[in-house]
């Protein structure tokens, strides 16, 4: 066969090229976050969550300030409340927090959602982790042989009021222990 049929399995050379491309992309992602990958193969974990904006709007209406303060940081609340449709911004952040939980090794980690903050800056959204989220991530990565200082975490948010859903996606790319990057430590983990 000539390899053009969709039912064909890729030959070893094609499979290696695909693997190399993915590995190169992961190493590039690490290096863009200041992590020196060296010769180690990257490890990738990905979590995604979708949430109904209406469900979050209902929780906001029913539980008000209690729900907001348990699930969102002061900065997240200020950001969302400053928008014309706060519920969709809360929903996107909720989805990102749930997506973060899905990258952890534990099936249902016991972390408070306000310990995972979606920070918005000039480069887009990123995560800032407080205790216990930072410790839970570190323990989860350690189980996989990865040091927290050798990871890059990307977050992506999307919401569409017309379809009523928000999506959060979190990707963690790391390398095995023995490699590290220098990051300032001030009590939070900005990734």
mmCIF file with all atom_site columns, C-alpha atoms in Angstrom, residues 13-162:
data_model
loop_
_atom_site.group_PDB
_atom_site.id
_atom_site.type_symbol
_atom_site.label_atom_id
_atom_site.label_alt_id
_atom_site.label_comp_id
_atom_site.label_asym_id
_atom_site.label_entity_id
_atom_site.label_seq_id
_atom_site.pdbx_PDB_ins_code
_atom_site.Cartn_x
_atom_site.Cartn_y
_atom_site.Cartn_z
_atom_site.occupancy
_atom_site.B_iso_or_equiv
_atom_site.pdbx_formal_charge
_atom_site.auth_seq_id
_atom_site.auth_comp_id
_atom_site.auth_asym_id
_atom_site.auth_atom_id
_atom_site.pdbx_PDB_model_num
ATOM 1   C CA . UNK A 1 13  ? 9.132   6.233  10.340 1.00 0.00 ? 13  UNK A CA 1
ATOM 2   C CA . UNK A 1 14  ? 5.823   8.158  10.178 1.00 0.00 ? 14  UNK A CA 1
ATOM 3   C CA . UNK A 1 15  ? 4.955   7.258  13.756 1.00 0.00 ? 15  UNK A CA 1
ATOM 4   C CA . UNK A 1 16  ? 8.384   8.408  14.917 1.00 0.00 ? 16  UNK A CA 1
ATOM 5   C CA . UNK A 1 17  ? 7.953   11.682 13.045 1.00 0.00 ? 17  UNK A CA 1
ATOM 6   C CA . UNK A 1 18  ? 4.585   12.245 14.719 1.00 0.00 ? 18  UNK A CA 1
ATOM 7   C CA . UNK A 1 19  ? 6.039   11.468 18.144 1.00 0.00 ? 19  UNK A CA 1
ATOM 8   C CA . UNK A 1 20  ? 9.019   13.755 17.514 1.00 0.00 ? 20  UNK A CA 1
ATOM 9   C CA . UNK A 1 21  ? 6.729   16.603 16.413 1.00 0.00 ? 21  UNK A CA 1
ATOM 10  C CA . UNK A 1 22  ? 4.628   16.302 19.572 1.00 0.00 ? 22  UNK A CA 1
ATOM 11  C CA . UNK A 1 23  ? 7.706   16.059 21.766 1.00 0.00 ? 23  UNK A CA 1
ATOM 12  C CA . UNK A 1 24  ? 9.263   19.096 20.070 1.00 0.00 ? 24  UNK A CA 1
ATOM 13  C CA . UNK A 1 25  ? 6.067   21.089 20.609 1.00 0.00 ? 25  UNK A CA 1
ATOM 14  C CA . UNK A 1 26  ? 6.038   20.106 24.292 1.00 0.00 ? 26  UNK A CA 1
ATOM 15  C CA . UNK A 1 27  ? 9.715   21.052 24.715 1.00 0.00 ? 27  UNK A CA 1
ATOM 16  C CA . UNK A 1 28  ? 9.025   24.402 22.991 1.00 0.00 ? 28  UNK A CA 1
ATOM 17  C CA . UNK A 1 29  ? 6.150   25.014 25.418 1.00 0.00 ? 29  UNK A CA 1
ATOM 18  C CA . UNK A 1 30  ? 8.431   24.285 28.370 1.00 0.00 ? 30  UNK A CA 1
ATOM 19  C CA . UNK A 1 31  ? 11.160  26.553 27.063 1.00 0.00 ? 31  UNK A CA 1
ATOM 20  C CA . UNK A 1 32  ? 8.654   29.383 26.500 1.00 0.00 ? 32  UNK A CA 1
ATOM 21  C CA . UNK A 1 33  ? 8.024   29.211 30.269 1.00 0.00 ? 33  UNK A CA 1
ATOM 22  C CA . UNK A 1 34  ? 11.743  29.248 31.105 1.00 0.00 ? 34  UNK A CA 1
ATOM 23  C CA . UNK A 1 35  ? 12.147  25.503 31.693 1.00 0.00 ? 35  UNK A CA 1
ATOM 24  C CA . UNK A 1 36  ? 15.323  23.900 30.345 1.00 0.00 ? 36  UNK A CA 1
ATOM 25  C CA . UNK A 1 37  ? 14.239  20.499 29.028 1.00 0.00 ? 37  UNK A CA 1
ATOM 26  C CA . UNK A 1 38  ? 17.679  19.023 28.395 1.00 0.00 ? 38  UNK A CA 1
ATOM 27  C CA . UNK A 1 39  ? 17.424  15.563 26.864 1.00 0.00 ? 39  UNK A CA 1
ATOM 28  C CA . UNK A 1 40  ? 14.388  14.367 28.802 1.00 0.00 ? 40  UNK A CA 1
ATOM 29  C CA . UNK A 1 41  ? 11.115  13.431 27.199 1.00 0.00 ? 41  UNK A CA 1
ATOM 30  C CA . UNK A 1 42  ? 8.243   15.686 28.249 1.00 0.00 ? 42  UNK A CA 1
ATOM 31  C CA . UNK A 1 43  ? 5.207   14.476 30.166 1.00 0.00 ? 43  UNK A CA 1
ATOM 32  C CA . UNK A 1 44  ? 1.854   16.047 29.292 1.00 0.00 ? 44  UNK A CA 1
ATOM 33  C CA . UNK A 1 45  ? -1.339  16.088 31.391 1.00 0.00 ? 45  UNK A CA 1
ATOM 34  C CA . UNK A 1 46  ? -4.487  17.787 30.126 1.00 0.00 ? 46  UNK A CA 1
ATOM 35  C CA . UNK A 1 47  ? -7.817  18.580 31.725 1.00 0.00 ? 47  UNK A CA 1
ATOM 36  C CA . UNK A 1 48  ? -10.876 20.150 30.145 1.00 0.00 ? 48  UNK A CA 1
ATOM 37  C CA . UNK A 1 49  ? -14.275 21.060 31.536 1.00 0.00 ? 49  UNK A CA 1
ATOM 38  C CA . UNK A 1 50  ? -17.467 22.511 30.122 1.00 0.00 ? 50  UNK A CA 1
ATOM 39  C CA . UNK A 1 51  ? -20.085 24.181 32.280 1.00 0.00 ? 51  UNK A CA 1
ATOM 40  C CA . UNK A 1 52  ? -23.501 25.671 31.700 1.00 0.00 ? 52  UNK A CA 1
ATOM 41  C CA . UNK A 1 53  ? -23.447 29.440 32.134 1.00 0.00 ? 53  UNK A CA 1
ATOM 42  C CA . UNK A 1 54  ? -27.066 29.185 33.304 1.00 0.00 ? 54  UNK A CA 1
ATOM 43  C CA . UNK A 1 55  ? -26.072 26.743 36.063 1.00 0.00 ? 55  UNK A CA 1
ATOM 44  C CA . UNK A 1 56  ? -23.453 29.156 37.356 1.00 0.00 ? 56  UNK A CA 1
ATOM 45  C CA . UNK A 1 57  ? -25.930 32.065 37.074 1.00 0.00 ? 57  UNK A CA 1
ATOM 46  C CA . UNK A 1 58  ? -28.392 30.031 39.161 1.00 0.00 ? 58  UNK A CA 1
ATOM 47  C CA . UNK A 1 59  ? -25.732 29.342 41.819 1.00 0.00 ? 59  UNK A CA 1
ATOM 48  C CA . UNK A 1 60  ? -24.799 33.032 41.877 1.00 0.00 ? 60  UNK A CA 1
ATOM 49  C CA . UNK A 1 61  ? -28.466 34.008 42.304 1.00 0.00 ? 61  UNK A CA 1
ATOM 50  C CA . UNK A 1 62  ? -29.255 31.362 44.915 1.00 0.00 ? 62  UNK A CA 1
ATOM 51  C CA . UNK A 1 63  ? -26.118 31.518 47.063 1.00 0.00 ? 63  UNK A CA 1
ATOM 52  C CA . UNK A 1 64  ? -24.778 35.009 46.228 1.00 0.00 ? 64  UNK A CA 1
ATOM 53  C CA . UNK A 1 65  ? -21.742 36.199 48.134 1.00 0.00 ? 65  UNK A CA 1
ATOM 54  C CA . UNK A 1 66  ? -21.352 32.840 49.909 1.00 0.00 ? 66  UNK A CA 1
ATOM 55  C CA . UNK A 1 67  ? -20.809 30.982 46.621 1.00 0.00 ? 67  UNK A CA 1
ATOM 56  C CA . UNK A 1 68  ? -18.605 33.736 45.199 1.00 0.00 ? 68  UNK A CA 1
ATOM 57  C CA . UNK A 1 69  ? -16.287 33.826 48.212 1.00 0.00 ? 69  UNK A CA 1
ATOM 58  C CA . UNK A 1 70  ? -15.955 30.023 48.468 1.00 0.00 ? 70  UNK A CA 1
ATOM 59  C CA . UNK A 1 71  ? -15.152 29.442 44.806 1.00 0.00 ? 71  UNK A CA 1
ATOM 60  C CA . UNK A 1 72  ? -13.437 32.632 43.595 1.00 0.00 ? 72  UNK A CA 1
ATOM 61  C CA . UNK A 1 73  ? -10.672 34.927 44.802 1.00 0.00 ? 73  UNK A CA 1
ATOM 62  C CA . UNK A 1 74  ? -11.182 38.636 45.444 1.00 0.00 ? 74  UNK A CA 1
ATOM 63  C CA . UNK A 1 75  ? -9.434  39.454 42.156 1.00 0.00 ? 75  UNK A CA 1
ATOM 64  C CA . UNK A 1 76  ? -11.586 36.990 40.189 1.00 0.00 ? 76  UNK A CA 1
ATOM 65  C CA . UNK A 1 77  ? -14.757 38.421 41.714 1.00 0.00 ? 77  UNK A CA 1
ATOM 66  C CA . UNK A 1 78  ? -13.667 41.972 40.878 1.00 0.00 ? 78  UNK A CA 1
ATOM 67  C CA . UNK A 1 79  ? -12.860 40.964 37.293 1.00 0.00 ? 79  UNK A CA 1
ATOM 68  C CA . UNK A 1 80  ? -16.135 39.096 36.726 1.00 0.00 ? 80  UNK A CA 1
ATOM 69  C CA . UNK A 1 81  ? -18.337 41.692 38.418 1.00 0.00 ? 81  UNK A CA 1
ATOM 70  C CA . UNK A 1 82  ? -16.743 44.381 36.236 1.00 0.00 ? 82  UNK A CA 1
ATOM 71  C CA . UNK A 1 83  ? -18.071 42.674 33.097 1.00 0.00 ? 83  UNK A CA 1
ATOM 72  C CA . UNK A 1 84  ? -21.465 43.176 31.465 1.00 0.00 ? 84  UNK A CA 1
ATOM 73  C CA . UNK A 1 85  ? -22.373 39.484 31.873 1.00 0.00 ? 85  UNK A CA 1
ATOM 74  C CA . UNK A 1 86  ? -20.595 38.319 35.045 1.00 0.00 ? 86  UNK A CA 1
ATOM 75  C CA . UNK A 1 87  ? -22.047 34.783 34.974 1.00 0.00 ? 87  UNK A CA 1
ATOM 76  C CA . UNK A 1 88  ? -20.224 33.809 31.776 1.00 0.00 ? 88  UNK A CA 1
ATOM 77  C CA . UNK A 1 89  ? -16.891 34.991 33.203 1.00 0.00 ? 89  UNK A CA 1
ATOM 78  C CA . UNK A 1 90  ? -17.513 33.153 36.469 1.00 0.00 ? 90  UNK A CA 1
ATOM 79  C CA . UNK A 1 91  ? -18.454 30.051 34.449 1.00 0.00 ? 91  UNK A CA 1
ATOM 80  C CA . UNK A 1 92  ? -15.210 30.142 32.447 1.00 0.00 ? 92  UNK A CA 1
ATOM 81  C CA . UNK A 1 93  ? -13.179 30.412 35.645 1.00 0.00 ? 93  UNK A CA 1
ATOM 82  C CA . UNK A 1 94  ? -15.179 27.605 37.267 1.00 0.00 ? 94  UNK A CA 1
ATOM 83  C CA . UNK A 1 95  ? -14.485 25.400 34.221 1.00 0.00 ? 95  UNK A CA 1
ATOM 84  C CA . UNK A 1 96  ? -10.740 26.191 34.394 1.00 0.00 ? 96  UNK A CA 1
ATOM 85  C CA . UNK A 1 97  ? -10.643 25.266 38.089 1.00 0.00 ? 97  UNK A CA 1
ATOM 86  C CA . UNK A 1 98  ? -12.406 21.968 37.353 1.00 0.00 ? 98  UNK A CA 1
ATOM 87  C CA . UNK A 1 99  ? -10.024 21.340 34.429 1.00 0.00 ? 99  UNK A CA 1
ATOM 88  C CA . UNK A 1 100 ? -7.075  21.942 36.799 1.00 0.00 ? 100 UNK A CA 1
ATOM 89  C CA . UNK A 1 101 ? -8.455  19.288 39.170 1.00 0.00 ? 101 UNK A CA 1
ATOM 90  C CA . UNK A 1 102 ? -8.556  16.826 36.270 1.00 0.00 ? 102 UNK A CA 1
ATOM 91  C CA . UNK A 1 103 ? -4.799  17.066 35.660 1.00 0.00 ? 103 UNK A CA 1
ATOM 92  C CA . UNK A 1 104 ? -4.102  15.894 39.205 1.00 0.00 ? 104 UNK A CA 1
ATOM 93  C CA . UNK A 1 105 ? -3.350  12.247 39.982 1.00 0.00 ? 105 UNK A CA 1
ATOM 94  C CA . UNK A 1 106 ? -6.115  12.000 42.585 1.00 0.00 ? 106 UNK A CA 1
ATOM 95  C CA . UNK A 1 107 ? -9.582  11.272 41.266 1.00 0.00 ? 107 UNK A CA 1
ATOM 96  C CA . UNK A 1 108 ? -11.337 13.840 43.480 1.00 0.00 ? 108 UNK A CA 1
ATOM 97  C CA . UNK A 1 109 ? -8.738  16.053 45.122 1.00 0.00 ? 109 UNK A CA 1
ATOM 98  C CA . UNK A 1 110 ? -9.824  17.870 48.258 1.00 0.00 ? 110 UNK A CA 1
ATOM 99  C CA . UNK A 1 111 ? -8.761  21.385 47.341 1.00 0.00 ? 111 UNK A CA 1
ATOM 100 C CA . UNK A 1 112 ? -10.683 24.596 47.776 1.00 0.00 ? 112 UNK A CA 1
ATOM 101 C CA . UNK A 1 113 ? -11.511 26.151 44.435 1.00 0.00 ? 113 UNK A CA 1
ATOM 102 C CA . UNK A 1 114 ? -10.443 29.596 45.601 1.00 0.00 ? 114 UNK A CA 1
ATOM 103 C CA . UNK A 1 115 ? -6.883  28.218 45.939 1.00 0.00 ? 115 UNK A CA 1
ATOM 104 C CA . UNK A 1 116 ? -6.797  28.061 42.117 1.00 0.00 ? 116 UNK A CA 1
ATOM 105 C CA . UNK A 1 117 ? -6.954  31.559 40.661 1.00 0.00 ? 117 UNK A CA 1
ATOM 106 C CA . UNK A 1 118 ? -7.329  32.482 37.018 1.00 0.00 ? 118 UNK A CA 1
ATOM 107 C CA . UNK A 1 119 ? -5.240  35.624 36.588 1.00 0.00 ? 119 UNK A CA 1
ATOM 108 C CA . UNK A 1 120 ? -5.651  37.736 33.483 1.00 0.00 ? 120 UNK A CA 1
ATOM 109 C CA . UNK A 1 121 ? -2.689  39.794 32.298 1.00 0.00 ? 121 UNK A CA 1
ATOM 110 C CA . UNK A 1 122 ? -1.351  41.207 29.026 1.00 0.00 ? 122 UNK A CA 1
ATOM 111 C CA . UNK A 1 123 ? -0.375  37.732 27.764 1.00 0.00 ? 123 UNK A CA 1
ATOM 112 C CA . UNK A 1 124 ? -3.762  36.171 28.550 1.00 0.00 ? 124 UNK A CA 1
ATOM 113 C CA . UNK A 1 125 ? -4.989  33.933 31.350 1.00 0.00 ? 125 UNK A CA 1
ATOM 114 C CA . UNK A 1 126 ? -2.670  31.986 33.644 1.00 0.00 ? 126 UNK A CA 1
ATOM 115 C CA . UNK A 1 127 ? -3.056  30.139 36.925 1.00 0.00 ? 127 UNK A CA 1
ATOM 116 C CA . UNK A 1 128 ? -1.854  31.288 40.327 1.00 0.00 ? 128 UNK A CA 1
ATOM 117 C CA . UNK A 1 129 ? -1.958  28.490 42.887 1.00 0.00 ? 129 UNK A CA 1
ATOM 118 C CA . UNK A 1 130 ? -2.241  28.935 46.642 1.00 0.00 ? 130 UNK A CA 1
ATOM 119 C CA . UNK A 1 131 ? -2.224  26.288 49.336 1.00 0.00 ? 131 UNK A CA 1
ATOM 120 C CA . UNK A 1 132 ? -3.561  23.570 49.137 1.00 0.00 ? 132 UNK A CA 1
ATOM 121 C CA . UNK A 1 133 ? -3.739  23.544 45.296 1.00 0.00 ? 133 UNK A CA 1
ATOM 122 C CA . UNK A 1 134 ? 0.006   24.154 44.874 1.00 0.00 ? 134 UNK A CA 1
ATOM 123 C CA . UNK A 1 135 ? 0.896   21.314 47.274 1.00 0.00 ? 135 UNK A CA 1
ATOM 124 C CA . UNK A 1 136 ? -1.624  18.957 45.668 1.00 0.00 ? 136 UNK A CA 1
ATOM 125 C CA . UNK A 1 137 ? -0.173  19.682 42.211 1.00 0.00 ? 137 UNK A CA 1
ATOM 126 C CA . UNK A 1 138 ? 3.379   19.200 43.494 1.00 0.00 ? 138 UNK A CA 1
ATOM 127 C CA . UNK A 1 139 ? 2.452   15.834 45.075 1.00 0.00 ? 139 UNK A CA 1
ATOM 128 C CA . UNK A 1 140 ? 0.630   14.747 41.914 1.00 0.00 ? 140 UNK A CA 1
ATOM 129 C CA . UNK A 1 141 ? 3.596   15.645 39.730 1.00 0.00 ? 141 UNK A CA 1
ATOM 130 C CA . UNK A 1 142 ? 6.024   13.967 42.145 1.00 0.00 ? 142 UNK A CA 1
ATOM 131 C CA . UNK A 1 143 ? 4.070   10.710 41.753 1.00 0.00 ? 143 UNK A CA 1
ATOM 132 C CA . UNK A 1 144 ? 4.854   11.001 38.043 1.00 0.00 ? 144 UNK A CA 1
ATOM 133 C CA . UNK A 1 145 ? 8.532   11.829 38.635 1.00 0.00 ? 145 UNK A CA 1
ATOM 134 C CA . UNK A 1 146 ? 8.167   15.519 37.764 1.00 0.00 ? 146 UNK A CA 1
ATOM 135 C CA . UNK A 1 147 ? 9.359   18.489 39.822 1.00 0.00 ? 147 UNK A CA 1
ATOM 136 C CA . UNK A 1 148 ? 6.989   21.494 40.066 1.00 0.00 ? 148 UNK A CA 1
ATOM 137 C CA . UNK A 1 149 ? 9.936   23.709 39.098 1.00 0.00 ? 149 UNK A CA 1
ATOM 138 C CA . UNK A 1 150 ? 10.138  21.863 35.765 1.00 0.00 ? 150 UNK A CA 1
ATOM 139 C CA . UNK A 1 151 ? 6.594   22.411 34.469 1.00 0.00 ? 151 UNK A CA 1
ATOM 140 C CA . UNK A 1 152 ? 4.708   24.808 32.274 1.00 0.00 ? 152 UNK A CA 1
ATOM 141 C CA . UNK A 1 153 ? 0.971   25.195 32.746 1.00 0.00 ? 153 UNK A CA 1
ATOM 142 C CA . UNK A 1 154 ? -1.269  26.794 30.170 1.00 0.00 ? 154 UNK A CA 1
ATOM 143 C CA . UNK A 1 155 ? -4.906  27.703 30.636 1.00 0.00 ? 155 UNK A CA 1
ATOM 144 C CA . UNK A 1 156 ? -7.461  28.528 27.988 1.00 0.00 ? 156 UNK A CA 1
ATOM 145 C CA . UNK A 1 157 ? -10.933 29.937 28.585 1.00 0.00 ? 157 UNK A CA 1
ATOM 146 C CA . UNK A 1 158 ? -13.899 30.286 26.275 1.00 0.00 ? 158 UNK A CA 1
ATOM 147 C CA . UNK A 1 159 ? -17.519 31.238 26.796 1.00 0.00 ? 159 UNK A CA 1
ATOM 148 C CA . UNK A 1 160 ? -20.447 31.801 24.482 1.00 0.00 ? 160 UNK A CA 1
ATOM 149 C CA . UNK A 1 161 ? -23.615 33.311 25.887 1.00 0.00 ? 161 UNK A CA 1
ATOM 150 C CA . UNK A 1 162 ? -25.610 32.373 22.777 1.00 0.00 ? 162 UNK A CA 1
#
